[in-house]
mmCIF file of C-alpha atoms and ligand atoms in Angstrom:
data_model
loop_
_atom_site.group_PDB
_atom_site.id
_atom_site.type_symbol
_atom_site.label_atom_id
_atom_site.label_comp_id
_atom_site.label_asym_id
_atom_site.label_seq_id
_atom_site.Cartn_x
_atom_site.Cartn_y
_atom_site.Cartn_z
ATOM 1 C CA MET Q 1 5.171 19.046 -9.205
ATOM 2 C CA SER Q 2 6.481 17.699 -12.621
ATOM 3 C CA ASP Q 3 3.298 15.159 -12.919
ATOM 4 C CA GLY Q 4 1.076 18.554 -13.026
ATOM 5 C CA HIS Q 5 -0.784 17.309 -9.951
ATOM 6 C CA ALA Q 6 -0.874 19.331 -6.788
ATOM 7 C CA ARG Q 7 0.275 17.797 -3.267
ATOM 8 C CA GLU Q 8 -1.285 19.094 -0.369
ATOM 9 C CA PHE Q 9 -1.104 17.677 2.930
ATOM 10 C CA GLY Q 10 -3.861 16.641 5.676
ATOM 11 C CA LEU Q 11 -6.395 14.459 6.847
ATOM 12 C CA ASP Q 12 -9.382 15.891 4.210
ATOM 13 C CA ARG Q 13 -10.000 12.988 1.523
ATOM 14 C CA GLY Q 14 -7.621 13.773 -1.388
ATOM 15 C CA LYS Q 15 -4.443 14.939 0.980
ATOM 16 C CA VAL Q 16 -1.513 13.290 1.639
ATOM 17 C CA PHE Q 17 -1.619 11.903 5.340
ATOM 18 C CA PRO Q 18 0.864 13.754 7.528
ATOM 19 C CA ALA Q 19 3.579 12.376 9.186
ATOM 20 C CA ALA Q 20 2.561 15.021 12.254
ATOM 21 C CA ASN Q 21 -0.473 12.556 12.560
ATOM 22 C CA ALA Q 22 1.339 9.209 11.667
ATOM 23 C CA ARG Q 23 0.991 7.665 15.496
ATOM 24 C CA SER Q 24 -2.935 7.537 14.814
ATOM 25 C CA LEU Q 25 -2.506 5.295 12.184
ATOM 26 C CA LEU Q 26 -0.461 2.949 14.749
ATOM 27 C CA ASN Q 27 -2.934 3.364 17.151
ATOM 28 C CA PRO Q 28 -3.628 0.041 18.963
ATOM 29 C CA LEU Q 29 -7.332 0.609 18.561
ATOM 30 C CA ARG Q 30 -6.741 0.113 14.581
ATOM 31 C CA ARG Q 31 -6.037 -3.445 15.545
ATOM 32 C CA LEU Q 32 -9.268 -4.475 17.190
ATOM 33 C CA VAL Q 33 -10.431 -3.249 13.941
ATOM 34 C CA GLN Q 34 -8.550 -3.791 11.286
ATOM 35 C CA SER Q 35 -6.046 -6.704 11.384
ATOM 36 C CA ALA Q 36 -2.481 -6.324 9.936
ATOM 37 C CA ARG Q 37 -1.657 -9.546 9.995
ATOM 38 C CA ARG Q 38 -5.028 -10.495 8.366
ATOM 39 C CA THR Q 39 -4.688 -8.378 5.938
ATOM 40 C CA VAL Q 40 -1.152 -9.379 4.595
ATOM 41 C CA ALA Q 41 -2.231 -12.643 4.727
ATOM 42 C CA ALA Q 42 -5.339 -11.770 2.606
ATOM 43 C CA ALA Q 43 -2.769 -10.575 -0.295
ATOM 44 C CA ALA Q 44 -1.688 -14.322 -0.237
ATOM 45 C CA PHE Q 45 2.112 -13.601 -1.537
ATOM 46 C CA GLU Q 46 4.424 -16.580 -2.174
ATOM 47 C CA PRO Q 47 6.502 -17.171 0.819
ATOM 48 C CA ASP Q 48 9.632 -16.302 -1.170
ATOM 49 C CA ALA Q 49 8.139 -13.325 -2.840
ATOM 50 C CA ARG Q 50 9.782 -9.947 -3.392
ATOM 51 C CA VAL Q 51 7.426 -7.761 -2.146
ATOM 52 C CA LEU Q 52 6.806 -3.678 -2.655
ATOM 53 C CA GLU Q 53 4.839 -1.790 0.067
ATOM 54 C CA LEU Q 54 3.779 1.073 -1.571
ATOM 55 C CA GLY Q 55 3.053 4.043 0.641
ATOM 56 C CA CYS Q 56 3.685 2.178 3.906
ATOM 57 C CA GLY Q 57 3.624 5.107 5.959
ATOM 58 C CA PRO Q 58 4.766 4.590 9.901
ATOM 59 C CA GLY Q 59 4.647 0.396 9.387
ATOM 60 C CA PHE Q 60 1.562 -0.688 10.404
ATOM 61 C CA PHE Q 61 1.419 -3.709 8.569
ATOM 62 C CA SER Q 62 5.273 -3.416 7.400
ATOM 63 C CA PRO Q 63 6.346 -6.507 10.366
ATOM 64 C CA TRP Q 64 3.718 -8.674 8.452
ATOM 65 C CA VAL Q 65 4.697 -7.996 4.905
ATOM 66 C CA ALA Q 66 8.336 -8.135 5.797
ATOM 67 C CA ARG Q 67 7.188 -11.628 7.866
ATOM 68 C CA ALA Q 68 5.595 -12.862 5.167
ATOM 69 C CA THR Q 69 8.140 -13.625 2.904
ATOM 70 C CA SER Q 70 11.919 -14.950 3.157
ATOM 71 C CA GLY Q 71 12.432 -12.631 -0.290
ATOM 72 C CA THR Q 72 13.091 -8.817 0.411
ATOM 73 C CA ALA Q 73 10.382 -6.499 1.630
ATOM 74 C CA VAL Q 74 10.440 -3.102 0.330
ATOM 75 C CA LEU Q 75 9.010 -0.761 2.271
ATOM 76 C CA LEU Q 76 8.438 2.782 0.369
ATOM 77 C CA ASP Q 77 6.787 5.657 1.411
ATOM 78 C CA LEU Q 78 7.113 9.562 0.161
ATOM 79 C CA GLN Q 79 7.655 10.683 4.081
ATOM 80 C CA MET Q 80 11.007 10.240 5.361
ATOM 81 C CA GLU Q 81 9.425 10.521 9.279
ATOM 82 C CA MET Q 82 6.885 7.961 8.134
ATOM 83 C CA LEU Q 83 10.056 5.566 6.850
ATOM 84 C CA GLN Q 84 11.753 6.486 10.203
ATOM 85 C CA LEU Q 85 8.868 4.955 12.479
ATOM 86 C CA ALA Q 86 8.552 1.943 10.131
ATOM 87 C CA ARG Q 87 12.337 1.362 10.452
ATOM 88 C CA ASP Q 88 11.387 0.513 13.850
ATOM 89 C CA ARG Q 89 8.956 -1.887 13.471
ATOM 90 C CA VAL Q 90 11.469 -3.954 11.332
ATOM 91 C CA ARG Q 91 14.481 -2.951 13.070
ATOM 92 C CA ASP Q 92 14.835 -6.920 13.895
ATOM 93 C CA GLN Q 93 13.621 -8.289 10.102
ATOM 94 C CA ASP Q 94 16.245 -8.529 7.431
ATOM 95 C CA SER Q 95 14.221 -8.756 4.843
ATOM 96 C CA ALA Q 96 13.151 -5.190 5.004
ATOM 97 C CA VAL Q 97 14.708 -2.386 2.676
ATOM 98 C CA LEU Q 98 12.968 1.486 3.714
ATOM 99 C CA VAL Q 99 12.892 3.351 -0.098
ATOM 100 C CA GLN Q 100 12.035 7.020 0.010
ATOM 101 C CA ALA Q 101 10.503 7.952 -3.349
ATOM 102 C CA ASP Q 102 6.817 8.685 -4.932
ATOM 103 C CA GLY Q 103 4.806 6.352 -5.537
ATOM 104 C CA THR Q 104 4.140 7.451 -8.963
ATOM 105 C CA ARG Q 105 7.921 7.311 -10.138
ATOM 106 C CA LEU Q 106 9.111 3.912 -8.669
ATOM 107 C CA PRO Q 107 13.253 3.779 -8.151
ATOM 108 C CA LEU Q 108 13.133 0.079 -9.365
ATOM 109 C CA ALA Q 109 13.836 -2.364 -11.851
ATOM 110 C CA SER Q 110 11.301 -3.612 -14.236
ATOM 111 C CA SER Q 111 10.043 -6.930 -13.589
ATOM 112 C CA SER Q 112 11.678 -7.506 -10.345
ATOM 113 C CA PHE Q 113 8.476 -7.707 -7.899
ATOM 114 C CA ASP Q 114 6.251 -10.558 -7.200
ATOM 115 C CA GLY Q 115 4.062 -8.883 -5.176
ATOM 116 C CA VAL Q 116 2.975 -5.339 -4.457
ATOM 117 C CA LEU Q 117 0.362 -4.216 -1.254
ATOM 118 C CA ILE Q 118 -1.359 -0.773 -1.097
ATOM 119 C CA ALA Q 119 -3.103 -0.375 1.867
ATOM 120 C CA THR Q 120 -5.004 2.780 2.494
ATOM 121 C CA VAL Q 121 -3.006 4.545 0.273
ATOM 122 C CA LEU Q 122 -4.845 5.063 -3.329
ATOM 123 C CA GLY Q 123 -7.041 7.746 -2.442
ATOM 124 C CA GLU Q 124 -4.110 10.242 -1.775
ATOM 125 C CA ILE Q 125 -2.447 9.736 -5.209
ATOM 126 C CA PRO Q 126 -4.560 11.744 -7.749
ATOM 127 C CA ASP Q 127 -2.122 10.778 -10.670
ATOM 128 C CA HIS Q 128 -3.628 6.922 -10.923
ATOM 129 C CA ASP Q 129 -2.396 6.418 -14.578
ATOM 130 C CA GLY Q 130 1.458 7.224 -13.202
ATOM 131 C CA CYS Q 131 1.083 4.753 -9.988
ATOM 132 C CA PHE Q 132 -0.590 2.074 -11.365
ATOM 133 C CA ARG Q 133 2.044 2.191 -14.973
ATOM 134 C CA GLU Q 134 4.578 1.741 -12.549
ATOM 135 C CA VAL Q 135 3.190 -0.680 -10.131
ATOM 136 C CA HIS Q 136 2.435 -2.916 -13.879
ATOM 137 C CA ARG Q 137 6.177 -2.249 -14.724
ATOM 138 C CA ILE Q 138 7.842 -3.352 -11.242
ATOM 139 C CA LEU Q 139 5.407 -6.436 -11.157
ATOM 140 C CA ARG Q 140 6.255 -9.432 -12.679
ATOM 141 C CA ASP Q 141 3.977 -10.955 -15.307
ATOM 142 C CA GLY Q 142 1.468 -12.869 -13.193
ATOM 143 C CA GLY Q 143 2.838 -10.932 -10.138
ATOM 144 C CA VAL Q 144 0.064 -9.973 -7.943
ATOM 145 C CA LEU Q 145 -1.265 -6.467 -6.582
ATOM 146 C CA ALA Q 146 -3.089 -6.639 -3.340
ATOM 147 C CA VAL Q 147 -4.894 -3.575 -2.982
ATOM 148 C CA ALA Q 148 -6.618 -2.840 1.370
ATOM 149 C CA GLU Q 149 -9.361 -0.849 1.666
ATOM 150 C CA THR Q 150 -11.240 0.494 5.026
ATOM 151 C CA ARG Q 151 -13.724 3.174 5.530
ATOM 152 C CA ARG Q 152 -12.517 4.359 8.233
ATOM 153 C CA ASP Q 153 -9.957 6.046 6.261
ATOM 154 C CA SER Q 154 -11.594 9.201 4.300
ATOM 155 C CA ASP Q 155 -10.136 8.060 1.117
ATOM 156 C CA PHE Q 156 -12.099 4.811 0.953
ATOM 157 C CA ILE Q 157 -12.463 3.079 -2.498
ATOM 158 C CA LYS Q 158 -15.318 0.636 -2.753
ATOM 159 C CA LEU Q 159 -14.252 -2.305 -4.513
ATOM 160 C CA GLU Q 160 -16.567 -1.527 -7.376
ATOM 161 C CA ASP Q 161 -14.724 2.063 -7.989
ATOM 162 C CA LEU Q 162 -11.123 0.578 -7.639
ATOM 163 C CA LYS Q 163 -11.947 -2.615 -10.439
ATOM 164 C CA ALA Q 164 -12.728 0.340 -12.459
ATOM 165 C CA LEU Q 165 -9.767 2.058 -11.633
ATOM 166 C CA VAL Q 166 -7.296 -1.052 -11.521
ATOM 167 C CA GLU Q 167 -8.439 -3.192 -14.309
ATOM 168 C CA PRO Q 168 -8.147 -0.978 -17.446
ATOM 169 C CA ARG Q 169 -4.596 -0.306 -16.459
ATOM 170 C CA GLY Q 170 -2.989 -4.143 -17.233
ATOM 171 C CA PHE Q 171 -4.324 -6.139 -14.008
ATOM 172 C CA GLN Q 172 -7.344 -8.486 -13.945
ATOM 173 C CA PHE Q 173 -9.324 -9.184 -10.639
ATOM 174 C CA VAL Q 174 -9.068 -12.140 -9.038
ATOM 175 C CA ALA Q 175 -10.300 -12.570 -5.340
ATOM 176 C CA LYS Q 176 -11.629 -10.036 -2.395
ATOM 177 C CA ARG Q 177 -11.449 -11.027 1.180
ATOM 178 C CA GLY Q 178 -13.399 -8.823 3.501
ATOM 179 C CA ILE Q 179 -17.117 -6.899 4.060
ATOM 180 C CA PRO Q 180 -18.042 -4.041 1.534
ATOM 181 C CA TRP Q 181 -16.310 -1.470 3.849
ATOM 182 C CA GLN Q 182 -13.246 -2.854 4.605
ATOM 183 C CA TYR Q 183 -11.842 -5.596 2.239
ATOM 184 C CA VAL Q 184 -8.560 -6.597 0.741
ATOM 185 C CA ALA Q 185 -8.986 -6.977 -3.080
ATOM 186 C CA ARG Q 186 -6.713 -9.179 -4.884
ATOM 187 C CA PHE Q 187 -5.452 -8.497 -8.584
ATOM 188 C CA GLY Q 188 -3.207 -9.936 -11.710
ATOM 189 C CA ARG Q 189 -0.781 -8.476 -13.516
ATOM 190 C CA VAL Q 190 -1.576 -9.166 -17.143
HETATM 191 C C1 SAM J 201 -3.201 7.349 5.404
HETATM 192 S S1 SAM J 201 -1.321 6.818 5.141
HETATM 193 C C2 SAM J 201 -1.449 4.975 5.172
HETATM 194 C C3 SAM J 201 -0.112 4.439 5.290
HETATM 195 C C4 SAM J 201 0.167 2.774 5.380
HETATM 196 N N1 SAM J 201 -0.704 2.256 3.990
HETATM 197 C C5 SAM J 201 -1.020 2.602 6.768
HETATM 198 O O1 SAM J 201 -2.628 1.812 6.341
HETATM 199 O O2 SAM J 201 -0.708 2.634 8.236
HETATM 200 C C6 SAM J 201 -0.999 6.992 3.078
HETATM 201 C C7 SAM J 201 0.403 7.044 3.321
HETATM 202 O O3 SAM J 201 1.046 7.064 1.698
HETATM 203 C C8 SAM J 201 1.987 7.786 1.649
HETATM 204 N N2 SAM J 201 1.918 8.493 0.095
HETATM 205 C C9 SAM J 201 0.830 9.500 -0.187
HETATM 206 N N3 SAM J 201 1.191 9.437 -1.376
HETATM 207 C C10 SAM J 201 2.152 8.993 -2.048
HETATM 208 C C11 SAM J 201 3.090 8.763 -3.043
HETATM 209 N N4 SAM J 201 2.699 9.371 -3.879
HETATM 210 N N5 SAM J 201 3.867 8.081 -3.152
HETATM 211 C C12 SAM J 201 4.249 7.397 -2.415
HETATM 212 N N6 SAM J 201 3.435 7.225 -0.754
HETATM 213 C C13 SAM J 201 2.230 8.291 -0.284
HETATM 214 C C14 SAM J 201 2.125 8.969 2.756
HETATM 215 O O4 SAM J 201 3.053 9.353 3.070
HETATM 216 C C15 SAM J 201 1.289 8.372 3.875
HETATM 217 O O5 SAM J 201 2.373 7.462 4.416
#
């Protein structure tokens, strides 16, 4: 890869979650422990915000992201097979636009988004500099970066570690909702 970071697919820590296992992310039992509705609500995007969901996978959160805004919801993932599943889940929602891309090289205009949601994805992206540089670039000043993490994910990142990753890269911590092992953290772009 041109960014110098190797990409491996698999279920272990640091590997890209394979589309072959996508159905497990949509398992109805997941809803019992991680509510997609409450997670997206905790991001507290403005009702007309233009929002990017980075690493949407098969779209567990995507219908709620699309419903949360009357603006556009861009659902982006590295894997086309993931996007095909996500598309089925937002079929009836006009605000949703699907994009296949790498989160470290976003084909999106600068300062064109009000909010970004990254849910259980960050641990799969070794190039944090590239990812946050791009998220910072596409967010407008004062835009919201919401990061959802759960210990159920092998790539779980503790809040203190997340802050240490995000804050030096042009974001300021605003608030956290949830408990230590499953939370949504909001950062403002500065
Ligand atoms: C564990 S899944 C989570 C999917 C979804 N957010 C959820 O919680 O159900 C991680 C997703 O991030 C995507 N992903 C990993 N690295 C990525 C990258 N560099 N750019 C874009 N998407 C990436 C994977 O393809 C996968 O769909």
